[in-house]
Amino acid sequence: TYKNRIYWCSQQTGTIPPSYAPDSFGELNFFRIGEDWQPITALAGLLGRLYVFKEEEIYIISLAEPIEGSAVQLLERGPGCINHRSLVMAKDMVLFVGKNGIYKMNGLSVTRIDYGMTFWKDDPEELLGWYNEAEEEYWLFGNGTIFMYNVLSGFWKKHTIGNVNNIVDVVNSLTDTVY
């Protein structure tokens, strides 16, 4: 298996080589993203670019010229996304859980936002992220607790929700209890 490759096909029509034909995935139509030992964990589109997350790295693929070999660039080494379920798009940023913290990315830089809190470390691969657009909050929930990060103020708050099975249970449990 190739857990560090992104395959692509052209959307153009006309006189282009057969391997780049629309809806055709030629055997060389892929980007190799980093080393084989670290699989791709999540993808996000922001600012006309595709961001590829691994456990300890973030790469950018420029979508303007996908055929060029220089289309893949390393954005950040260290923070990465260990759980695709934690990654959410919020306004003009991406929020996600990494091995060593919780981060936000604006497309150019990555900032740690957990301020040394350790609530997420117990089982980071099971945390589920969601963006509450009305409150402009990044929600992480797992193990009967929800942590909410306000993207405008930068503050966190905590709410215990008990036993939940899905995001609908979480939203319903917050009615009249948090706000």
PDB file of C-alpha atoms in Angstrom:
ATOM      1  CA  THR A   1       0.000   0.000   0.000  1.00  0.00           C
ATOM      2  CA  TYR A   2       1.039   3.588  -0.585  1.00  0.00           C
ATOM      3  CA  LYS A   3      -0.015   5.514   2.506  1.00  0.00           C
ATOM      4  CA  ASN A   4       2.094   8.552   1.620  1.00  0.00           C
ATOM      5  CA  ARG A   5       0.771   9.271  -1.884  1.00  0.00           C
ATOM      6  CA  ILE A   6      -1.880  11.600  -3.260  1.00  0.00           C
ATOM      7  CA  TYR A   7      -3.173  10.513  -6.678  1.00  0.00           C
ATOM      8  CA  TRP A   8      -4.588  13.062  -9.125  1.00  0.00           C
ATOM      9  CA  CYS A   9      -6.095  13.424 -12.559  1.00  0.00           C
ATOM     10  CA  SER A  10      -6.493  16.413 -14.869  1.00  0.00           C
ATOM     11  CA  GLN A  11      -9.773  18.263 -15.313  1.00  0.00           C
ATOM     12  CA  GLN A  12      -8.653  19.751 -18.630  1.00  0.00           C
ATOM     13  CA  THR A  13      -9.780  18.532 -22.022  1.00  0.00           C
ATOM     14  CA  GLY A  14      -8.180  18.914 -25.431  1.00  0.00           C
ATOM     15  CA  THR A  15      -4.746  17.913 -26.630  1.00  0.00           C
ATOM     16  CA  ILE A  16      -3.017  16.686 -23.512  1.00  0.00           C
ATOM     17  CA  PRO A  17      -0.959  13.519 -23.000  1.00  0.00           C
ATOM     18  CA  PRO A  18      -3.067  10.377 -22.364  1.00  0.00           C
ATOM     19  CA  SER A  19      -1.662   9.933 -18.860  1.00  0.00           C
ATOM     20  CA  TYR A  20      -3.099  13.369 -17.960  1.00  0.00           C
ATOM     21  CA  ALA A  21      -6.505  12.780 -19.548  1.00  0.00           C
ATOM     22  CA  PRO A  22      -9.571  13.820 -17.526  1.00  0.00           C
ATOM     23  CA  ASP A  23     -10.752  11.180 -15.058  1.00  0.00           C
ATOM     24  CA  SER A  24      -7.680   9.079 -15.806  1.00  0.00           C
ATOM     25  CA  PHE A  25      -5.278   8.121 -13.046  1.00  0.00           C
ATOM     26  CA  GLY A  26      -2.023   7.301 -14.818  1.00  0.00           C
ATOM     27  CA  GLU A  27       0.547   5.210 -13.006  1.00  0.00           C
ATOM     28  CA  LEU A  28       2.743   8.282 -12.518  1.00  0.00           C
ATOM     29  CA  ASN A  29      -0.064  10.673 -11.529  1.00  0.00           C
ATOM     30  CA  PHE A  30       0.726  10.952  -7.848  1.00  0.00           C
ATOM     31  CA  PHE A  31       2.565  13.109  -5.368  1.00  0.00           C
ATOM     32  CA  ARG A  32       4.773  11.364  -2.868  1.00  0.00           C
ATOM     33  CA  ILE A  33       4.307  13.107   0.454  1.00  0.00           C
ATOM     34  CA  GLY A  34       7.270  12.672   2.796  1.00  0.00           C
ATOM     35  CA  GLU A  35       8.649   9.329   3.858  1.00  0.00           C
ATOM     36  CA  ASP A  36       6.846   5.978   3.707  1.00  0.00           C
ATOM     37  CA  TRP A  37       6.977   5.349   7.467  1.00  0.00           C
ATOM     38  CA  GLN A  38       4.571   8.198   8.199  1.00  0.00           C
ATOM     39  CA  PRO A  39       1.150   7.788   6.498  1.00  0.00           C
ATOM     40  CA  ILE A  40      -1.141  10.637   5.490  1.00  0.00           C
ATOM     41  CA  THR A  41      -3.659  11.246   8.282  1.00  0.00           C
ATOM     42  CA  ALA A  42      -5.821  14.134   7.000  1.00  0.00           C
ATOM     43  CA  LEU A  43      -6.410  16.593   4.144  1.00  0.00           C
ATOM     44  CA  ALA A  44      -7.703  20.176   4.147  1.00  0.00           C
ATOM     45  CA  GLY A  45      -8.263  22.779   1.441  1.00  0.00           C
ATOM     46  CA  LEU A  46      -7.461  26.392   2.305  1.00  0.00           C
ATOM     47  CA  LEU A  47      -6.480  29.468   0.271  1.00  0.00           C
ATOM     48  CA  GLY A  48      -6.497  27.537  -3.026  1.00  0.00           C
ATOM     49  CA  ARG A  49      -4.043  24.963  -1.728  1.00  0.00           C
ATOM     50  CA  LEU A  50      -4.327  21.402  -0.508  1.00  0.00           C
ATOM     51  CA  TYR A  51      -2.773  20.762   2.906  1.00  0.00           C
ATOM     52  CA  VAL A  52      -1.645  17.226   3.593  1.00  0.00           C
ATOM     53  CA  PHE A  53      -1.256  16.197   7.220  1.00  0.00           C
ATOM     54  CA  LYS A  54       0.896  13.427   8.586  1.00  0.00           C
ATOM     55  CA  GLU A  55       1.421  12.612  12.265  1.00  0.00           C
ATOM     56  CA  GLU A  56       4.434  14.919  12.546  1.00  0.00           C
ATOM     57  CA  GLU A  57       4.405  17.039   9.373  1.00  0.00           C
ATOM     58  CA  ILE A  58       2.215  19.302   7.261  1.00  0.00           C
ATOM     59  CA  TYR A  59       2.728  19.666   3.510  1.00  0.00           C
ATOM     60  CA  ILE A  60       1.269  22.062   0.940  1.00  0.00           C
ATOM     61  CA  ILE A  61       0.331  21.012  -2.574  1.00  0.00           C
ATOM     62  CA  SER A  62      -0.035  23.950  -4.934  1.00  0.00           C
ATOM     63  CA  LEU A  63      -3.083  23.201  -7.065  1.00  0.00           C
ATOM     64  CA  ALA A  64      -2.143  25.693  -9.798  1.00  0.00           C
ATOM     65  CA  GLU A  65       0.450  23.457 -11.497  1.00  0.00           C
ATOM     66  CA  PRO A  66      -0.005  19.858 -10.290  1.00  0.00           C
ATOM     67  CA  ILE A  67       2.229  18.365 -12.983  1.00  0.00           C
ATOM     68  CA  GLU A  68       5.343  20.198 -11.767  1.00  0.00           C
ATOM     69  CA  GLY A  69       7.591  18.267  -9.377  1.00  0.00           C
ATOM     70  CA  SER A  70       7.953  21.244  -7.028  1.00  0.00           C
ATOM     71  CA  ALA A  71       4.233  21.317  -6.226  1.00  0.00           C
ATOM     72  CA  VAL A  72       4.756  19.617  -2.834  1.00  0.00           C
ATOM     73  CA  GLN A  73       6.365  21.708  -0.082  1.00  0.00           C
ATOM     74  CA  LEU A  74       6.920  21.020   3.599  1.00  0.00           C
ATOM     75  CA  LEU A  75       5.111  23.683   5.659  1.00  0.00           C
ATOM     76  CA  GLU A  76       5.844  22.483   9.188  1.00  0.00           C
ATOM     77  CA  ARG A  77       7.759  19.680  10.874  1.00  0.00           C
ATOM     78  CA  GLY A  78       6.719  18.731  14.415  1.00  0.00           C
ATOM     79  CA  PRO A  79       3.020  19.475  14.618  1.00  0.00           C
ATOM     80  CA  GLY A  80       0.872  17.254  12.489  1.00  0.00           C
ATOM     81  CA  CYS A  81      -2.582  15.731  12.741  1.00  0.00           C
ATOM     82  CA  ILE A  82      -2.875  12.336  14.416  1.00  0.00           C
ATOM     83  CA  ASN A  83      -6.633  12.044  14.041  1.00  0.00           C
ATOM     84  CA  HIS A  84      -8.542  13.118  10.928  1.00  0.00           C
ATOM     85  CA  ARG A  85     -11.756  13.279  12.977  1.00  0.00           C
ATOM     86  CA  SER A  86     -10.286  16.128  15.024  1.00  0.00           C
ATOM     87  CA  LEU A  87      -9.569  18.350  12.001  1.00  0.00           C
ATOM     88  CA  VAL A  88     -12.116  21.049  11.183  1.00  0.00           C
ATOM     89  CA  MET A  89     -12.287  24.077   8.912  1.00  0.00           C
ATOM     90  CA  ALA A  90     -13.216  27.297  10.693  1.00  0.00           C
ATOM     91  CA  LYS A  91     -13.454  30.587   8.826  1.00  0.00           C
ATOM     92  CA  ASP A  92      -9.997  31.056   7.340  1.00  0.00           C
ATOM     93  CA  MET A  93      -8.186  28.471   9.446  1.00  0.00           C
ATOM     94  CA  VAL A  94      -7.820  24.764  10.139  1.00  0.00           C
ATOM     95  CA  LEU A  95      -7.913  23.398  13.704  1.00  0.00           C
ATOM     96  CA  PHE A  96      -6.631  19.937  14.642  1.00  0.00           C
ATOM     97  CA  VAL A  97      -5.105  17.663  17.306  1.00  0.00           C
ATOM     98  CA  GLY A  98      -1.462  16.671  16.967  1.00  0.00           C
ATOM     99  CA  LYS A  99       0.821  14.378  18.961  1.00  0.00           C
ATOM    100  CA  ASN A 100       2.073  17.202  21.148  1.00  0.00           C
ATOM    101  CA  GLY A 101      -0.803  19.661  21.259  1.00  0.00           C
ATOM    102  CA  ILE A 102      -3.849  21.249  19.707  1.00  0.00           C
ATOM    103  CA  TYR A 103      -3.165  23.612  16.828  1.00  0.00           C
ATOM    104  CA  LYS A 104      -4.639  26.166  14.461  1.00  0.00           C
ATOM    105  CA  MET A 105      -3.224  26.898  11.029  1.00  0.00           C
ATOM    106  CA  ASN A 106      -3.913  29.936   8.860  1.00  0.00           C
ATOM    107  CA  GLY A 107      -2.293  28.498   5.734  1.00  0.00           C
ATOM    108  CA  LEU A 108       1.078  30.100   6.378  1.00  0.00           C
ATOM    109  CA  SER A 109       1.862  29.258   9.991  1.00  0.00           C
ATOM    110  CA  VAL A 110       0.844  26.814  12.719  1.00  0.00           C
ATOM    111  CA  THR A 111       0.105  27.958  16.295  1.00  0.00           C
ATOM    112  CA  ARG A 112      -0.344  25.784  19.362  1.00  0.00           C
ATOM    113  CA  ILE A 113      -3.592  26.661  21.171  1.00  0.00           C
ATOM    114  CA  ASP A 114      -3.870  24.194  24.081  1.00  0.00           C
ATOM    115  CA  TYR A 115      -1.754  26.376  26.426  1.00  0.00           C
ATOM    116  CA  GLY A 116      -0.230  23.354  28.125  1.00  0.00           C
ATOM    117  CA  MET A 117      -3.582  21.754  29.027  1.00  0.00           C
ATOM    118  CA  THR A 118      -3.471  17.973  29.047  1.00  0.00           C
ATOM    119  CA  PHE A 119      -7.149  16.996  28.714  1.00  0.00           C
ATOM    120  CA  TRP A 120      -6.630  15.771  25.176  1.00  0.00           C
ATOM    121  CA  LYS A 121      -3.685  13.453  25.937  1.00  0.00           C
ATOM    122  CA  ASP A 122      -5.684  10.531  27.395  1.00  0.00           C
ATOM    123  CA  ASP A 123      -6.994   9.321  24.045  1.00  0.00           C
ATOM    124  CA  PRO A 124      -6.214  11.848  21.287  1.00  0.00           C
ATOM    125  CA  GLU A 125      -7.024   9.429  18.483  1.00  0.00           C
ATOM    126  CA  GLU A 126     -10.633   9.220  19.679  1.00  0.00           C
ATOM    127  CA  LEU A 127     -11.327  12.967  19.940  1.00  0.00           C
ATOM    128  CA  LEU A 128     -13.950  14.279  17.540  1.00  0.00           C
ATOM    129  CA  GLY A 129     -13.784  17.876  16.351  1.00  0.00           C
ATOM    130  CA  TRP A 130     -16.655  20.055  15.197  1.00  0.00           C
ATOM    131  CA  TYR A 131     -16.956  23.745  14.375  1.00  0.00           C
ATOM    132  CA  ASN A 132     -19.892  25.615  15.888  1.00  0.00           C
ATOM    133  CA  GLU A 133     -20.226  28.439  13.388  1.00  0.00           C
ATOM    134  CA  ALA A 134     -22.853  30.359  15.395  1.00  0.00           C
ATOM    135  CA  GLU A 135     -20.561  30.627  18.446  1.00  0.00           C
ATOM    136  CA  GLU A 136     -17.296  30.555  16.445  1.00  0.00           C
ATOM    137  CA  GLU A 137     -15.993  27.692  18.559  1.00  0.00           C
ATOM    138  CA  TYR A 138     -13.903  24.611  17.886  1.00  0.00           C
ATOM    139  CA  TRP A 139     -15.394  21.743  19.850  1.00  0.00           C
ATOM    140  CA  LEU A 140     -13.487  18.618  20.836  1.00  0.00           C
ATOM    141  CA  PHE A 141     -15.411  15.871  22.509  1.00  0.00           C
ATOM    142  CA  GLY A 142     -14.658  12.470  23.909  1.00  0.00           C
ATOM    143  CA  ASN A 143     -15.089  10.492  27.130  1.00  0.00           C
ATOM    144  CA  GLY A 144     -18.207  12.419  28.155  1.00  0.00           C
ATOM    145  CA  THR A 145     -16.577  15.847  28.075  1.00  0.00           C
ATOM    146  CA  ILE A 146     -16.574  18.611  25.517  1.00  0.00           C
ATOM    147  CA  PHE A 147     -13.908  21.308  25.328  1.00  0.00           C
ATOM    148  CA  MET A 148     -14.769  24.452  23.402  1.00  0.00           C
ATOM    149  CA  TYR A 149     -12.170  26.852  21.980  1.00  0.00           C
ATOM    150  CA  ASN A 150     -13.441  30.275  20.931  1.00  0.00           C
ATOM    151  CA  VAL A 151     -11.499  31.226  17.786  1.00  0.00           C
ATOM    152  CA  LEU A 152     -12.042  34.969  18.400  1.00  0.00           C
ATOM    153  CA  SER A 153     -11.069  35.221  22.091  1.00  0.00           C
ATOM    154  CA  GLY A 154      -8.655  32.274  22.254  1.00  0.00           C
ATOM    155  CA  PHE A 155     -10.277  31.006  25.472  1.00  0.00           C
ATOM    156  CA  TRP A 156     -11.268  27.427  26.302  1.00  0.00           C
ATOM    157  CA  LYS A 157     -14.247  26.234  28.314  1.00  0.00           C
ATOM    158  CA  LYS A 158     -15.269  22.773  29.479  1.00  0.00           C
ATOM    159  CA  HIS A 159     -18.651  21.089  29.683  1.00  0.00           C
ATOM    160  CA  THR A 160     -19.383  17.592  31.002  1.00  0.00           C
ATOM    161  CA  ILE A 161     -21.984  15.869  28.851  1.00  0.00           C
ATOM    162  CA  GLY A 162     -22.103  12.305  30.153  1.00  0.00           C
ATOM    163  CA  ASN A 163     -22.607   9.341  27.846  1.00  0.00           C
ATOM    164  CA  VAL A 164     -23.081  10.386  24.220  1.00  0.00           C
ATOM    165  CA  ASN A 165     -23.174   8.432  20.985  1.00  0.00           C
ATOM    166  CA  ASN A 166     -22.869  11.135  18.324  1.00  0.00           C
ATOM    167  CA  ILE A 167     -22.617  14.864  17.657  1.00  0.00           C
ATOM    168  CA  VAL A 168     -26.419  15.274  17.779  1.00  0.00           C
ATOM    169  CA  ASP A 169     -26.390  14.065  21.399  1.00  0.00           C
ATOM    170  CA  VAL A 170     -23.643  16.592  22.155  1.00  0.00           C
ATOM    171  CA  VAL A 171     -25.517  19.542  20.624  1.00  0.00           C
ATOM    172  CA  ASN A 172     -28.752  18.533  22.380  1.00  0.00           C
ATOM    173  CA  SER A 173     -26.971  18.220  25.734  1.00  0.00           C
ATOM    174  CA  LEU A 174     -25.683  21.793  25.482  1.00  0.00           C
ATOM    175  CA  THR A 175     -29.124  23.355  25.192  1.00  0.00           C
ATOM    176  CA  ASP A 176     -29.743  25.539  28.238  1.00  0.00           C
ATOM    177  CA  THR A 177     -26.598  24.325  30.058  1.00  0.00           C
ATOM    178  CA  VAL A 178     -23.606  26.179  28.612  1.00  0.00           C
ATOM    179  CA  TYR A 179     -24.928  29.538  27.429  1.00  0.00           C
TER     180      TYR A 179
END
